[in-house]
Coordinates of N, CA and C in Angstrom, one line a residue:
M22 N 41.5 225.8 285.4 CA 40.7 225.0 284.6 C 40.9 225.4 283.3
I23 N 41.9 224.5 282.9 CA 42.8 224.8 281.5 C 41.7 223.9 280.6
L24 N 41.3 224.2 279.3 CA 40.2 223.6 278.5 C 41.1 222.6 277.8
A25 N 41.8 223.1 277.0 CA 42.5 222.2 275.7 C 43.3 221.0 276.6
A26 N 43.0 219.8 276.0 CA 43.6 218.9 276.7 C 45.2 218.7 276.7
M27 N 45.6 219.6 275.7 CA 47.3 219.5 276.1 C 47.6 220.5 277.3
H28 N 47.1 221.5 277.5 CA 47.1 222.2 278.5 C 46.6 221.5 280.0
T29 N 45.4 220.9 279.8 CA 45.3 220.2 280.9 C 46.2 219.2 281.4
T30 N 46.8 218.3 280.4 CA 47.9 217.4 280.5 C 48.9 218.4 281.0
R31 N 49.7 219.0 280.6 CA 50.7 219.7 281.3 C 50.6 220.3 282.5
R32 N 49.2 220.9 283.0 CA 49.2 221.5 284.4 C 49.4 220.1 285.0
R33 N 48.4 219.1 284.7 CA 48.5 218.2 285.8 C 49.9 217.5 285.9
L34 N 50.7 217.5 285.0 CA 52.1 216.7 285.2 C 52.8 217.6 286.0
S35 N 52.7 219.2 285.5 CA 53.5 219.9 286.5 C 53.2 220.0 288.2
C36 N 52.2 219.9 288.2 CA 51.3 219.4 289.7 C 52.0 218.2 290.4
V37 N 52.1 217.1 289.7 CA 52.7 215.9 289.9 C 54.3 216.1 290.3
L38 N 54.8 216.8 289.5 CA 56.5 216.8 289.7 C 56.3 217.9 290.7
L39 N 55.5 218.9 290.9 CA 55.9 219.8 292.3 C 55.5 219.0 293.5
A40 N 54.5 218.1 293.6 CA 54.2 217.4 294.5 C 55.4 216.5 295.1
T41 N 55.9 216.0 293.7 CA 57.1 215.4 294.2 C 58.4 215.9 295.0
G42 N 58.4 217.1 294.4 CA 59.4 217.9 294.9 C 59.3 218.3 296.2
L43 N 57.9 218.5 296.5 CA 57.9 218.9 297.9 C 58.6 217.9 298.8
L44 N 58.7 216.6 298.6 CA 59.3 215.7 299.6 C 60.7 216.1 299.9
M45 N 61.2 216.8 298.9 CA 62.7 217.1 299.3 C 62.5 218.9 299.8
L46 N 61.4 219.6 299.9 CA 61.5 220.9 300.4 C 62.0 221.1 301.7
P47 N 62.9 221.8 302.3 CA 63.1 221.7 303.8 C 62.4 222.9 304.1
G48 N 61.9 222.9 305.6 CA 61.3 223.9 306.3 C 59.7 223.8 305.8
L49 N 59.2 223.1 304.8 CA 57.8 223.4 304.4 C 56.9 222.8 305.7
V50 N 57.1 221.9 306.5 CA 56.8 221.1 307.8 C 57.7 220.7 308.6
G51 N 57.3 220.3 309.8 CA 58.1 219.6 310.8 C 58.6 218.4 310.7
A52 N 59.7 218.3 311.3 CA 60.4 217.0 311.0 C 59.6 215.5 311.0
E53 N 58.5 215.7 312.2 CA 57.6 214.8 312.0 C 56.5 214.5 311.0
T54 N 56.4 215.4 310.4 CA 55.3 215.6 309.3 C 55.5 214.9 307.9
V55 N 54.8 214.4 307.6 CA 55.0 213.7 305.8 C 54.0 214.2 305.1
I56 N 54.6 214.5 303.9 CA 53.8 214.9 302.7 C 53.4 213.9 301.7
K57 N 52.1 213.6 301.9 CA 51.6 212.6 300.8 C 51.0 213.4 299.6
P58 N 51.6 213.2 298.4 CA 50.9 213.7 297.3 C 49.8 212.8 296.9
I59 N 48.8 213.7 296.5 CA 47.5 213.3 296.0 C 47.1 213.7 294.6
P60 N 46.0 213.1 294.0 CA 45.7 213.6 292.9 C 44.9 214.9 293.2
T61 N 45.6 215.7 291.9 CA 45.2 217.3 292.1 C 43.9 217.7 292.4
Q62 N 43.7 218.4 293.5 CA 42.2 218.9 294.0 C 42.4 220.5 294.0
F63 N 41.0 220.9 294.0 CA 41.2 222.5 294.2 C 40.1 222.9 295.2
I64 N 40.3 224.1 295.8 CA 39.8 224.6 296.9 C 39.1 225.7 296.5
A65 N 37.8 226.2 296.7 CA 37.1 227.2 296.4 C 37.2 228.2 297.9
A66 N 37.7 229.3 298.0 CA 38.1 229.9 299.3 C 37.8 231.2 299.1
L67 N 37.5 232.0 300.4 CA 36.7 233.2 300.5 C 37.8 233.8 301.3
G68 N 38.3 235.1 301.5 CA 39.0 235.7 302.7 C 39.9 237.1 302.2
D69 N 40.5 237.7 303.2 CA 41.4 238.7 302.6 C 42.6 238.2 301.9
P70 N 43.0 238.6 300.9 CA 44.1 238.0 300.0 C 45.4 238.0 300.9
G71 N 45.4 239.1 301.6 CA 46.7 239.3 302.5 C 47.1 238.6 303.9
A72 N 45.7 237.9 304.2 CA 45.6 237.4 305.7 C 46.5 235.7 305.4
T73 N 47.3 235.7 306.5 CA 47.8 234.2 306.7 C 47.3 233.2 307.6
S74 N 45.7 233.8 308.3 CA 45.1 233.2 308.7 C 43.7 233.8 308.9
G75 N 42.4 233.0 309.5 CA 41.0 233.6 309.6 C 40.1 232.7 309.8
T76 N 39.0 232.9 309.7 CA 37.9 232.3 309.9 C 37.1 232.4 308.8
G77 N 35.8 231.4 308.9 CA 35.1 231.5 307.5 C 35.3 230.3 306.5
A78 N 36.3 229.1 306.9 CA 36.4 228.2 306.4 C 35.3 227.2 306.1
E79 N 34.3 227.5 306.8 CA 32.9 226.7 306.9 C 32.2 227.2 305.6
S80 N 32.5 228.3 304.7 CA 32.1 228.6 303.6 C 32.9 228.3 302.3
W81 N 34.5 227.7 302.5 CA 35.0 227.1 301.6 C 34.6 225.5 301.0
G82 N 34.9 225.1 300.0 CA 34.5 224.2 299.3 C 35.6 223.5 298.6
L83 N 35.5 222.2 298.2 CA 36.3 221.5 297.7 C 36.1 220.6 296.6
W84 N 36.8 220.7 295.4 CA 36.5 220.2 294.0 C 37.6 218.9 293.9
P85 N 37.2 217.7 294.5 CA 37.8 216.5 294.4 C 38.6 216.3 293.1
E86 N 38.1 216.8 291.8 CA 38.4 216.4 290.5 C 38.4 218.0 290.3
D87 N 39.5 218.0 289.0 CA 39.5 219.4 288.3 C 38.2 219.9 287.7
P88 N 37.3 220.8 288.1 CA 36.1 220.7 287.6 C 36.1 221.5 286.1
G89 N 37.0 221.9 285.6 CA 37.0 222.7 284.1 C 36.8 221.7 282.7
P90 N 37.8 220.5 282.9 CA 37.4 219.5 281.8 C 36.1 218.8 282.2
R91 N 35.4 218.9 283.1 CA 33.9 218.2 283.4 C 33.0 219.2 283.2
G92 N 33.2 220.5 282.8 CA 32.3 221.7 282.9 C 31.6 221.5 281.5
V93 N 30.9 222.3 281.2 CA 29.7 222.2 280.1 C 29.8 223.8 279.2
R94 N 30.0 224.2 278.0 CA 30.1 225.6 277.8 C 29.0 226.3 277.9
L95 N 29.0 227.4 277.8 CA 27.4 228.4 277.8 C 26.9 228.1 276.9
S96 N 27.3 227.8 275.7 CA 27.0 227.8 274.5 C 25.8 226.4 274.6
G97 N 26.1 225.2 275.3 CA 25.7 224.0 275.6 C 24.6 224.1 276.8
Y98 N 24.2 225.3 277.2 CA 23.3 225.4 278.3 C 21.9 224.6 277.7
E99 N 21.3 225.0 276.8 CA 20.3 224.4 276.3 C 20.4 222.8 276.3
A100 N 21.3 222.2 275.5 CA 21.4 220.9 275.5 C 21.6 220.3 277.0
L101 N 22.2 221.1 278.0 CA 22.1 220.8 279.2 C 20.9 220.6 280.2
K102 N 20.1 221.6 279.7 CA 18.7 221.5 280.3 C 17.9 220.7 279.6
A103 N 18.1 220.1 278.4 CA 17.7 219.0 277.9 C 17.7 217.7 278.2
E104 N 19.0 217.6 278.9 CA 19.2 216.5 279.6 C 18.8 216.6 281.0
G105 N 18.1 217.2 281.2 CA 17.5 217.4 282.8 C 18.6 217.9 283.6
G106 N 19.6 218.7 283.2 CA 20.6 219.3 283.9 C 21.8 218.4 284.0
V107 N 21.7 217.0 283.8 CA 22.7 216.2 284.0 C 23.9 216.5 282.8
A108 N 24.9 216.8 283.4 CA 26.2 217.2 282.5 C 26.9 216.0 282.0
P109 N 27.3 215.5 280.8 CA 28.2 214.6 280.5 C 29.0 213.9 281.3
A110 N 29.6 214.5 282.2 CA 30.6 214.2 283.5 C 29.7 213.6 284.5
Q111 N 28.1 213.7 284.1 CA 27.4 213.2 285.2 C 27.3 213.7 286.6
W112 N 27.4 215.2 286.6 CA 27.2 216.1 287.7 C 25.9 216.5 287.4
K113 N 25.1 217.1 288.3 CA 23.9 217.7 288.1 C 23.6 219.2 288.5
F114 N 23.2 219.8 287.5 CA 23.2 221.3 287.5 C 22.1 221.8 288.4
D115 N 22.3 222.7 289.1 CA 21.6 223.5 290.1 C 21.0 224.8 289.7
G116 N 19.8 225.1 288.9 CA 19.7 226.6 288.4 C 19.5 227.6 289.5
S117 N 19.6 227.1 290.8 CA 19.4 228.3 292.0 C 20.9 228.5 292.4
D118 N 22.0 227.8 292.1 CA 23.2 227.9 292.4 C 24.2 227.1 291.6
W119 N 24.6 228.1 290.9 CA 25.3 227.4 289.7 C 26.9 228.3 289.7
W120 N 27.9 227.6 289.2 CA 29.2 228.1 288.8 C 29.7 228.6 287.3
L121 N 30.5 229.4 287.4 CA 31.3 229.7 286.2 C 32.8 229.7 286.4
E122 N 33.3 229.3 285.4 CA 35.0 229.4 285.4 C 35.5 230.5 284.4
E123 N 36.6 230.9 284.5 CA 37.3 232.0 283.7 C 37.0 231.9 281.7
H124 N 36.8 230.5 281.4 CA 36.6 230.6 280.2 C 34.9 230.5 279.6
G125 N 34.3 230.7 280.6 CA 32.9 230.4 280.3 C 32.3 229.2 280.3
L126 N 32.7 228.3 281.3 CA 32.4 227.0 281.4 C 31.5 226.8 282.7
I127 N 30.2 226.2 282.5 CA 29.5 226.1 283.7 C 30.3 224.7 284.2
M128 N 30.2 224.9 285.7 CA 31.2 224.0 286.7 C 30.1 223.4 287.5
E129 N 30.4 222.3 287.9 CA 29.7 221.6 289.0 C 30.2 222.5 290.2
Q130 N 29.2 222.3 291.2 CA 29.4 222.9 292.6 C 30.4 222.3 293.3
P131 N 31.2 222.7 294.0 CA 32.5 222.2 294.9 C 31.7 221.6 296.1
E132 N 32.4 220.6 296.6 CA 32.0 219.8 298.0 C 31.6 221.1 299.1
F133 N 30.7 221.2 299.9 CA 30.8 221.9 301.1 C 30.6 221.3 302.1
P134 N 30.9 221.4 303.4 CA 32.0 222.4 303.7 C 33.4 221.7 303.5
I135 N 34.5 222.1 303.1 CA 36.0 221.7 303.0 C 36.3 220.8 304.2
P136 N 36.5 219.6 304.5 CA 36.9 218.9 305.3 C 38.0 219.3 306.1
P137 N 38.0 219.2 307.4 CA 39.1 219.7 308.1 C 40.4 218.8 307.5
G138 N 41.7 219.6 307.8 CA 42.6 218.6 307.4 C 44.0 219.5 307.1
R139 N 45.0 219.1 306.9 CA 46.3 219.7 306.5 C 46.5 219.8 304.9
Y140 N 46.3 220.6 304.2 CA 46.3 220.7 302.7 C 47.7 221.3 302.2
V141 N 48.3 220.5 301.5 CA 49.5 221.4 300.8 C 48.9 221.9 299.4
V142 N 49.0 223.5 299.7 CA 48.3 224.3 298.4 C 49.4 224.9 297.7
T143 N 49.2 225.5 296.6 CA 49.9 226.4 295.8 C 49.3 227.0 294.8
G144 N 49.7 228.3 294.6 CA 49.1 229.0 293.5 C 49.9 228.8 291.8
G145 N 50.5 227.8 292.1 CA 51.4 227.6 290.8 C 52.5 228.5 290.4
R146 N 52.6 229.6 291.4 CA 53.6 230.6 291.2 C 54.8 230.3 292.0
E147 N 55.1 230.8 293.1 CA 56.6 230.6 293.7 C 56.2 230.0 295.3
V148 N 55.3 230.2 296.0 CA 54.8 229.9 297.0 C 54.0 228.4 297.2
T149 N 54.4 227.5 298.2 CA 54.0 226.3 298.4 C 53.9 226.3 300.1
A150 N 52.6 226.2 300.5 CA 52.7 226.2 301.9 C 51.6 225.0 302.5
V151 N 51.6 224.9 303.9 CA 50.8 223.9 304.3 C 49.3 224.6 305.0
L152 N 48.2 224.4 304.3 CA 47.1 225.1 304.7 C 46.2 224.2 305.9
T153 N 46.4 224.6 306.9 CA 45.3 224.1 308.0 C 44.1 224.5 308.3
V154 N 43.0 223.5 308.1 CA 41.5 223.6 308.1 C 41.2 222.9 309.4
H155 N 40.7 223.8 310.4 CA 40.4 223.3 311.7 C 39.0 222.7 311.5
P156 N 38.8 222.0 312.6 CA 37.2 221.5 312.5 C 36.3 222.8 313.4
K157 N 35.3 222.6 312.8 CA 34.0 223.7 313.0 C 34.0 223.8 314.9
G158 N 34.1 224.7 315.2 CA 33.8 225.0 316.5 C 32.3 225.0 317.0
D159 N 31.9 225.3 318.5 CA 30.7 225.0 318.7 C 29.8 226.1 318.0
D160 N 30.4 227.1 318.0 CA 29.6 228.2 316.9 C 29.4 227.9 315.7
G161 N 29.9 227.1 315.1 CA 29.9 226.9 313.6 C 31.0 227.4 312.8
V162 N 31.9 228.0 313.7 CA 33.0 228.9 312.9 C 34.0 227.9 312.5
Q163 N 34.7 228.0 311.5 CA 35.7 227.1 311.0 C 37.2 227.9 310.6
H164 N 38.4 227.7 311.7 CA 39.4 228.9 311.5 C 40.5 227.9 310.3
W165 N 41.5 228.8 309.6 CA 42.3 228.4 308.8 C 43.6 229.0 309.1
E166 N 44.4 228.6 308.5 CA 45.9 229.3 308.9 C 46.7 228.7 307.6
L167 N 47.7 229.5 307.2 CA 48.9 228.9 306.5 C 50.2 229.1 307.1
D168 N 51.1 228.0 306.9 CA 52.4 228.1 307.4 C 53.2 229.2 306.9
N169 N 54.5 229.3 307.5 CA 55.6 230.1 307.0 C 55.4 231.3 306.2
G170 N 54.3 232.0 307.0 CA 53.9 233.4 306.7 C 53.4 233.4 305.2
A171 N 52.8 232.4 304.7 CA 52.2 232.7 303.3 C 51.0 233.1 303.4
T172 N 50.6 234.2 302.3 CA 49.1 234.7 302.5 C 48.2 233.7 301.5
L173 N 47.0 234.3 301.6 CA 45.7 233.6 300.7 C 46.4 233.9 299.3
Y174 N 46.9 235.3 298.8 CA 47.0 235.5 297.6 C 48.1 234.6 297.3
D175 N 49.2 234.5 298.0 CA 50.4 233.6 297.5 C 50.0 232.1 297.0
V176 N 49.0 231.9 297.5 CA 48.6 230.4 297.0 C 47.2 230.4 296.1
T177 N 47.1 231.5 295.6 CA 45.9 231.7 294.8 C 46.4 231.5 293.3
H178 N 45.9 230.6 292.7 CA 46.1 230.3 291.3 C 45.3 231.3 290.5
L179 N 46.2 232.1 290.2 CA 45.4 233.6 289.5 C 44.8 233.2 288.3
R180 N 45.2 232.5 287.4 CA 44.8 232.1 286.0 C 43.1 231.4 286.3
C181 N 43.1 230.5 287.4 CA 41.8 229.9 287.6 C 41.0 230.8 288.4
R182 N 39.9 231.2 287.6 CA 38.8 232.1 288.2 C 37.6 231.6 288.4
S183 N 36.7 231.5 289.3 CA 35.5 231.1 289.6 C 34.6 232.1 290.3
A184 N 33.2 231.6 290.0 CA 32.1 232.5 291.0 C 30.8 231.8 290.9
R185 N 30.4 232.1 292.2 CA 29.0 231.5 292.3 C 27.8 232.2 291.8
Y186 N 26.8 232.0 291.4 CA 25.7 232.8 290.8 C 24.6 232.4 291.3
T187 N 23.8 233.1 292.3 CA 22.4 232.7 292.6 C 21.4 233.8 292.5
P188 N 20.3 233.6 292.3 CA 19.2 234.6 292.0 C 18.8 235.4 292.8
A189 N 19.0 236.9 292.1 CA 18.8 238.2 292.8 C 17.5 238.5 293.2
T190 N 16.6 238.2 292.6 CA 15.1 238.3 292.9 C 14.5 237.2 292.6
S191 N 13.7 236.9 291.9 CA 12.8 235.6 291.6 C 13.8 234.2 291.3
A192 N 13.0 233.0 291.6 CA 14.0 232.1 291.4 C 14.2 231.6 290.0
N193 N 13.5 232.4 289.1 CA 14.0 232.2 287.6 C 14.7 233.5 287.2
S194 N 15.2 234.5 287.6 CA 15.9 235.4 287.3 C 17.3 235.1 287.1
C195 N 18.0 234.5 287.4 CA 19.4 234.0 287.4 C 19.6 232.7 286.6
S196 N 20.1 233.0 284.9 CA 19.8 231.9 284.2 C 21.5 232.1 283.7
P197 N 22.4 230.9 283.0 CA 23.5 230.9 282.3 C 23.0 231.6 281.0
A198 N 21.9 231.4 280.5 CA 21.6 231.9 279.2 C 21.8 233.3 279.3
K199 N 21.7 234.0 280.2 CA 21.9 235.5 280.3 C 23.5 235.9 280.7
A200 N 24.4 235.1 280.4 CA 25.9 235.3 280.5 C 26.3 235.7 279.1
Q201 N 27.3 236.5 279.0 CA 27.8 237.0 277.9 C 29.2 236.4 277.5
M202 N 28.9 235.7 276.6 CA 30.4 235.1 276.1 C 31.4 236.1 275.9
T203 N 31.3 237.3 275.2 CA 32.2 238.2 275.1 C 33.1 238.7 276.5
A204 N 32.5 238.4 277.6 CA 33.2 238.8 278.5 C 34.3 237.8 279.2
F205 N 34.2 236.7 278.2 CA 35.2 235.7 278.8 C 36.2 235.3 277.3
P206 N 37.6 235.1 277.7 CA 38.1 234.6 279.1 C 38.5 235.5 279.9
V207 N 38.2 235.4 281.4 CA 38.7 236.5 282.6 C 40.2 236.4 282.5
A208 N 40.8 237.6 282.8 CA 42.2 237.8 282.7 C 42.7 237.2 284.1
P209 N 43.8 236.7 284.2 CA 44.2 236.2 285.5 C 44.2 237.3 286.5
G210 N 43.5 236.8 287.8 CA 43.5 237.6 289.0 C 42.0 238.5 288.7
G211 N 41.5 238.7 287.7 CA 40.2 239.5 287.6 C 39.2 239.0 287.8
P212 N 37.9 239.9 288.4 CA 36.8 239.3 288.8 C 36.2 238.7 287.5
M213 N 35.2 237.7 288.0 CA 34.1 236.9 286.9 C 33.2 237.9 286.7
P214 N 32.5 238.0 285.6 CA 31.6 238.9 285.2 C 30.3 239.0 286.0
P215 N 29.4 239.9 285.7 CA 28.2 239.7 286.5 C 27.4 239.2 285.3
V216 N 26.4 238.6 285.8 CA 25.1 238.0 284.9 C 23.8 238.6 285.2
E217 N 23.2 239.4 284.4 CA 22.1 240.1 284.8 C 20.8 238.7 285.6
G218 N 20.2 239.4 286.7 CA 19.6 238.7 287.6 C 20.2 237.8 288.5
C219 N 21.4 238.0 288.4 CA 22.2 237.0 289.5 C 23.2 237.8 290.5
N220 N 23.1 237.1 291.7 CA 24.3 237.8 292.8 C 25.3 236.8 292.4
K221 N 26.5 237.6 292.7 CA 27.7 236.8 292.3 C 28.6 236.8 293.3
Q222 N 29.5 235.7 293.7 CA 30.3 235.7 294.7 C 31.3 235.1 294.5
D223 N 32.4 235.9 294.0 CA 34.1 235.6 293.4 C 34.6 234.6 294.6
Y224 N 35.4 233.2 294.2 CA 36.0 232.5 295.0 C 37.4 232.4 294.6
E225 N 38.3 232.4 295.3 CA 39.7 232.2 295.1 C 40.1 230.7 294.9
V226 N 40.8 230.3 294.2 CA 41.1 229.0 293.5 C 42.6 228.4 294.1
L227 N 42.6 227.7 295.0 CA 44.0 227.1 295.5 C 44.0 226.0 294.9
I228 N 45.5 225.7 294.4 CA 45.6 224.1 293.9 C 46.1 223.1 295.1
V229 N 45.2 222.2 295.5 CA 45.8 221.2 296.4 C 46.6 219.9 295.7
I230 N 48.2 219.8 296.3 CA 48.7 219.0 295.4 C 49.4 217.7 296.7
G231 N 49.0 217.7 298.0 CA 49.2 217.1 298.8 C 48.6 217.1 300.2
M232 N 48.8 216.4 301.0 CA 48.2 216.4 302.2 C 49.4 216.3 303.5
A233 N 49.4 216.9 304.4 CA 50.3 216.8 305.6 C 49.8 215.9 306.7
V234 N 50.6 214.9 306.8 CA 50.1 213.9 308.2 C 51.1 213.5 309.1
D235 N 50.9 213.7 310.1 CA 51.8 213.3 311.0 C 52.5 211.7 311.0
D236 N 53.8 211.7 310.9 CA 54.1 210.3 310.9 C 54.1 209.6 311.9

């Protein structure tokens, strides 16, 4: 979630170029599978960084748009409250379940659960892979897997950090007003800072640059 407009433009451009290049990458998917580039999306994922497959995708979320540029600075929290929790980008702040990114921006929540599908994901480093998110089973568990031996770490965008904050005690115990701006920015791959009165759950961020579909 790069804040500066120049950085955002560069990142989106690089994702578009990478998505276009995927069409020429041999071995990424089978011969009968087509990669369809899409506007860049982001997955909030949980799991063992070294795993190539697993369960728990029912707790993963999807940002259809980059939440960084749509976020609100911590210093703007009082103004956000004054607007009834409605951000300039028209998403609604939830004081019982809110998110921060690596620069100290309050973000909109991702959409839960992530829809089943075959996502082309990358961490913006060396590895691009197809992430298959299976439909929920009868037990409510959702399986996921990455192809070509890629691990969750391989497709994690280390510069993008995100965490979910919920009240640790009373409903009013957890507030962005208690977050320390001196804790930001967060180092690539580092944990998000704790906030007094809050439970914190760090999520890995995967960049989605396409969808894999059968021809």
